[in-house]
PDB file of C-alpha atoms in Angstrom:
ATOM      1  CA  MET A 257      55.511-249.150  58.125  1.00  0.00           C
ATOM      2  CA  LYS A 258      57.339-248.660  55.043  1.00  0.00           C
ATOM      3  CA  ILE A 259      60.097-246.269  54.584  1.00  0.00           C
ATOM      4  CA  PRO A 260      60.342-244.353  51.435  1.00  0.00           C
ATOM      5  CA  GLY A 261      63.548-244.793  49.475  1.00  0.00           C
ATOM      6  CA  PRO A 262      64.723-245.550  45.865  1.00  0.00           C
ATOM      7  CA  GLU A 263      62.037-248.353  45.267  1.00  0.00           C
ATOM      8  CA  HIS A 264      59.155-246.101  46.347  1.00  0.00           C
ATOM      9  CA  PRO A 265      60.231-242.650  46.775  1.00  0.00           C
ATOM     10  CA  ILE A 266      58.348-239.415  48.193  1.00  0.00           C
ATOM     11  CA  THR A 267      59.094-236.291  48.122  1.00  0.00           C
ATOM     12  CA  ILE A 268      57.343-232.752  49.570  1.00  0.00           C
ATOM     13  CA  ASN A 269      58.064-229.795  48.612  1.00  0.00           C
ATOM     14  CA  PRO A 270      56.392-226.314  49.459  1.00  0.00           C
ATOM     15  CA  ASN A 271      54.543-225.546  46.203  1.00  0.00           C
ATOM     16  CA  PRO A 272      55.262-221.913  45.117  1.00  0.00           C
ATOM     17  CA  ASN A 273      51.942-221.425  43.305  1.00  0.00           C
ATOM     18  CA  ARG A 274      48.834-220.423  44.410  1.00  0.00           C
ATOM     19  CA  ILE A 275      46.245-223.878  44.887  1.00  0.00           C
ATOM     20  CA  ARG A 276      42.293-223.171  45.176  1.00  0.00           C
ATOM     21  CA  VAL A 277      39.867-225.936  45.162  1.00  0.00           C
ATOM     22  CA  VAL A 278      35.969-225.523  43.411  1.00  0.00           C
ATOM     23  CA  PHE A 279      33.304-227.815  44.490  1.00  0.00           C
ATOM     24  CA  ALA A 280      29.916-226.640  43.158  1.00  0.00           C
ATOM     25  CA  GLY A 281      30.883-223.479  42.284  1.00  0.00           C
ATOM     26  CA  ARG A 282      32.097-222.663  45.656  1.00  0.00           C
ATOM     27  CA  VAL A 283      35.744-222.192  46.570  1.00  0.00           C
ATOM     28  CA  VAL A 284      36.118-224.475  49.384  1.00  0.00           C
ATOM     29  CA  ALA A 285      39.910-224.393  49.916  1.00  0.00           C
ATOM     30  CA  ASP A 286      42.457-221.723  48.876  1.00  0.00           C
ATOM     31  CA  THR A 287      46.187-221.353  49.637  1.00  0.00           C
ATOM     32  CA  ALA A 288      49.504-219.962  49.107  1.00  0.00           C
ATOM     33  CA  ARG A 289      50.751-222.665  51.145  1.00  0.00           C
ATOM     34  CA  ALA A 290      50.260-225.853  49.496  1.00  0.00           C
ATOM     35  CA  LEU A 291      52.710-228.921  49.780  1.00  0.00           C
ATOM     36  CA  THR A 292      52.837-230.867  46.283  1.00  0.00           C
ATOM     37  CA  LEU A 293      54.090-234.452  47.496  1.00  0.00           C
ATOM     38  CA  THR A 294      55.171-236.972  44.592  1.00  0.00           C
ATOM     39  CA  GLU A 295      55.123-240.617  45.536  1.00  0.00           C
ATOM     40  CA  ALA A 296      56.277-243.181  43.207  1.00  0.00           C
ATOM     41  CA  LYS A 297      54.612-243.266  39.645  1.00  0.00           C
ATOM     42  CA  LEU A 298      51.661-241.650  41.308  1.00  0.00           C
ATOM     43  CA  PRO A 299      49.685-238.684  39.995  1.00  0.00           C
ATOM     44  CA  VAL A 300      51.128-235.779  42.028  1.00  0.00           C
ATOM     45  CA  VAL A 301      48.972-234.487  45.238  1.00  0.00           C
ATOM     46  CA  HIS A 302      48.650-231.302  46.633  1.00  0.00           C
ATOM     47  CA  TYR A 303      48.351-231.255  50.654  1.00  0.00           C
ATOM     48  CA  ILE A 304      46.172-227.941  51.380  1.00  0.00           C
ATOM     49  CA  PRO A 305      46.271-226.760  54.986  1.00  0.00           C
ATOM     50  CA  ARG A 306      43.436-227.059  56.611  1.00  0.00           C
ATOM     51  CA  ALA A 307      43.448-223.669  58.192  1.00  0.00           C
ATOM     52  CA  ASP A 308      43.202-222.593  54.485  1.00  0.00           C
ATOM     53  CA  ALA A 309      39.882-224.770  53.703  1.00  0.00           C
ATOM     54  CA  ASP A 310      36.211-223.626  54.288  1.00  0.00           C
ATOM     55  CA  MET A 311      35.696-226.354  56.834  1.00  0.00           C
ATOM     56  CA  THR A 312      31.961-225.442  56.883  1.00  0.00           C
ATOM     57  CA  ALA A 313      31.631-227.438  53.523  1.00  0.00           C
ATOM     58  CA  PHE A 314      33.187-230.234  54.978  1.00  0.00           C
ATOM     59  CA  GLU A 315      31.343-233.602  56.845  1.00  0.00           C
ATOM     60  CA  ARG A 316      33.410-236.282  58.428  1.00  0.00           C
ATOM     61  CA  THR A 317      32.916-239.857  57.435  1.00  0.00           C
ATOM     62  CA  ALA A 318      33.525-243.000  58.869  1.00  0.00           C
ATOM     63  CA  HIS A 319      35.457-244.642  55.697  1.00  0.00           C
ATOM     64  CA  THR A 320      39.544-244.755  56.559  1.00  0.00           C
ATOM     65  CA  THR A 321      42.374-246.478  54.482  1.00  0.00           C
ATOM     66  CA  HIS A 322      45.906-247.169  55.415  1.00  0.00           C
ATOM     67  CA  CYS A 323      48.920-246.381  53.286  1.00  0.00           C
ATOM     68  CA  PRO A 324      52.295-248.413  54.481  1.00  0.00           C
ATOM     69  CA  TYR A 325      54.157-245.429  53.803  1.00  0.00           C
ATOM     70  CA  LYS A 326      52.066-242.219  54.869  1.00  0.00           C
ATOM     71  CA  GLY A 327      49.935-244.195  57.632  1.00  0.00           C
ATOM     72  CA  ASP A 328      45.881-244.288  58.316  1.00  0.00           C
ATOM     73  CA  ALA A 329      43.843-241.605  56.142  1.00  0.00           C
ATOM     74  CA  THR A 330      40.690-240.452  57.245  1.00  0.00           C
ATOM     75  CA  TYR A 331      38.107-238.675  54.978  1.00  0.00           C
ATOM     76  CA  TYR A 332      35.629-236.043  54.635  1.00  0.00           C
ATOM     77  CA  SER A 333      32.747-235.503  52.202  1.00  0.00           C
ATOM     78  CA  LEU A 334      31.998-232.060  50.820  1.00  0.00           C
ATOM     79  CA  ARG A 335      28.559-230.820  50.833  1.00  0.00           C
ATOM     80  CA  VAL A 336      27.225-227.241  49.129  1.00  0.00           C
ATOM     81  CA  GLY A 337      23.603-226.674  48.578  1.00  0.00           C
ATOM     82  CA  ASP A 338      22.191-230.387  46.939  1.00  0.00           C
ATOM     83  CA  ARG A 339      25.472-231.682  45.928  1.00  0.00           C
ATOM     84  CA  VAL A 340      27.737-233.871  47.851  1.00  0.00           C
ATOM     85  CA  ALA A 341      30.533-235.302  46.882  1.00  0.00           C
ATOM     86  CA  VAL A 342      31.460-238.621  49.066  1.00  0.00           C
ATOM     87  CA  ASN A 343      34.827-239.155  50.970  1.00  0.00           C
ATOM     88  CA  ALA A 344      36.541-236.282  48.483  1.00  0.00           C
ATOM     89  CA  VAL A 345      38.580-235.513  50.772  1.00  0.00           C
ATOM     90  CA  TRP A 346      41.502-237.271  52.844  1.00  0.00           C
ATOM     91  CA  THR A 347      44.311-236.451  55.669  1.00  0.00           C
ATOM     92  CA  TYR A 348      46.747-237.901  57.708  1.00  0.00           C
ATOM     93  CA  GLU A 349      46.224-236.951  60.869  1.00  0.00           C
ATOM     94  CA  THR A 350      49.035-238.922  62.676  1.00  0.00           C
ATOM     95  CA  PRO A 351      51.420-239.174  59.274  1.00  0.00           C
ATOM     96  CA  TYR A 352      54.333-241.565  59.540  1.00  0.00           C
ATOM     97  CA  PRO A 353      57.371-239.496  60.348  1.00  0.00           C
ATOM     98  CA  ALA A 354      58.872-239.668  57.119  1.00  0.00           C
ATOM     99  CA  VAL A 355      55.712-237.612  55.534  1.00  0.00           C
ATOM    100  CA  ALA A 356      55.151-235.667  58.630  1.00  0.00           C
ATOM    101  CA  ALA A 357      55.030-232.485  56.950  1.00  0.00           C
ATOM    102  CA  ILE A 358      51.451-233.218  55.610  1.00  0.00           C
ATOM    103  CA  ARG A 359      49.871-233.249  59.442  1.00  0.00           C
ATOM    104  CA  GLU A 360      47.066-230.555  59.246  1.00  0.00           C
ATOM    105  CA  HIS A 361      46.587-230.827  55.245  1.00  0.00           C
ATOM    106  CA  LEU A 362      43.969-232.116  53.379  1.00  0.00           C
ATOM    107  CA  ALA A 363      43.944-233.563  49.825  1.00  0.00           C
ATOM    108  CA  PHE A 364      41.503-233.640  47.228  1.00  0.00           C
ATOM    109  CA  TYR A 365      40.576-236.166  44.720  1.00  0.00           C
ATOM    110  CA  PRO A 366      40.308-234.315  41.317  1.00  0.00           C
ATOM    111  CA  GLU A 367      37.307-236.030  39.761  1.00  0.00           C
ATOM    112  CA  ARG A 368      35.400-235.545  42.993  1.00  0.00           C
ATOM    113  CA  VAL A 369      35.473-231.838  42.726  1.00  0.00           C
ATOM    114  CA  ASP A 370      34.751-229.095  40.075  1.00  0.00           C
ATOM    115  CA  SER A 371      38.437-227.961  39.698  1.00  0.00           C
ATOM    116  CA  ILE A 372      41.754-228.216  41.379  1.00  0.00           C
ATOM    117  CA  GLU A 373      43.523-225.001  40.402  1.00  0.00           C
ATOM    118  CA  GLU A 374      46.919-223.830  40.596  1.00  0.00           C
ATOM    119  CA  HIS A 375      48.023-220.257  39.803  1.00  0.00           C
ATOM    120  CA  ALA A 376      51.603-218.631  39.305  1.00  0.00           C
ATOM    121  CA  ALA A 377      52.370-216.657  42.724  1.00  0.00           C
ATOM    122  CA  THR A 378      51.905-212.794  42.587  1.00  0.00           C
TER     123      THR A 378
END
């Protein structure tokens, strides 16, 4: 386990906006409680509470990856009608303490869904 620091900073902040994820024309996640994770020079990632996702569109896969800063990620594919996006979603079920806030949250690969929309909160 590596600890985020000046050479590899990670910040997690509540996102004040509404985040919606659309796949195959269907909203599969919609929240006003997203967390935005910024990690070093990587693209920003929105983590959506699992409770704000339509888990009927999610299928757990056997795929896993490891991040030395966040821990072990597990994956879901999305299935809506005839469309499938393999391993389009990841989650850290037991993240390392430095990023514990992302537990019970889901992240989406932008290129595997129709859109990740961010709207100003009303």
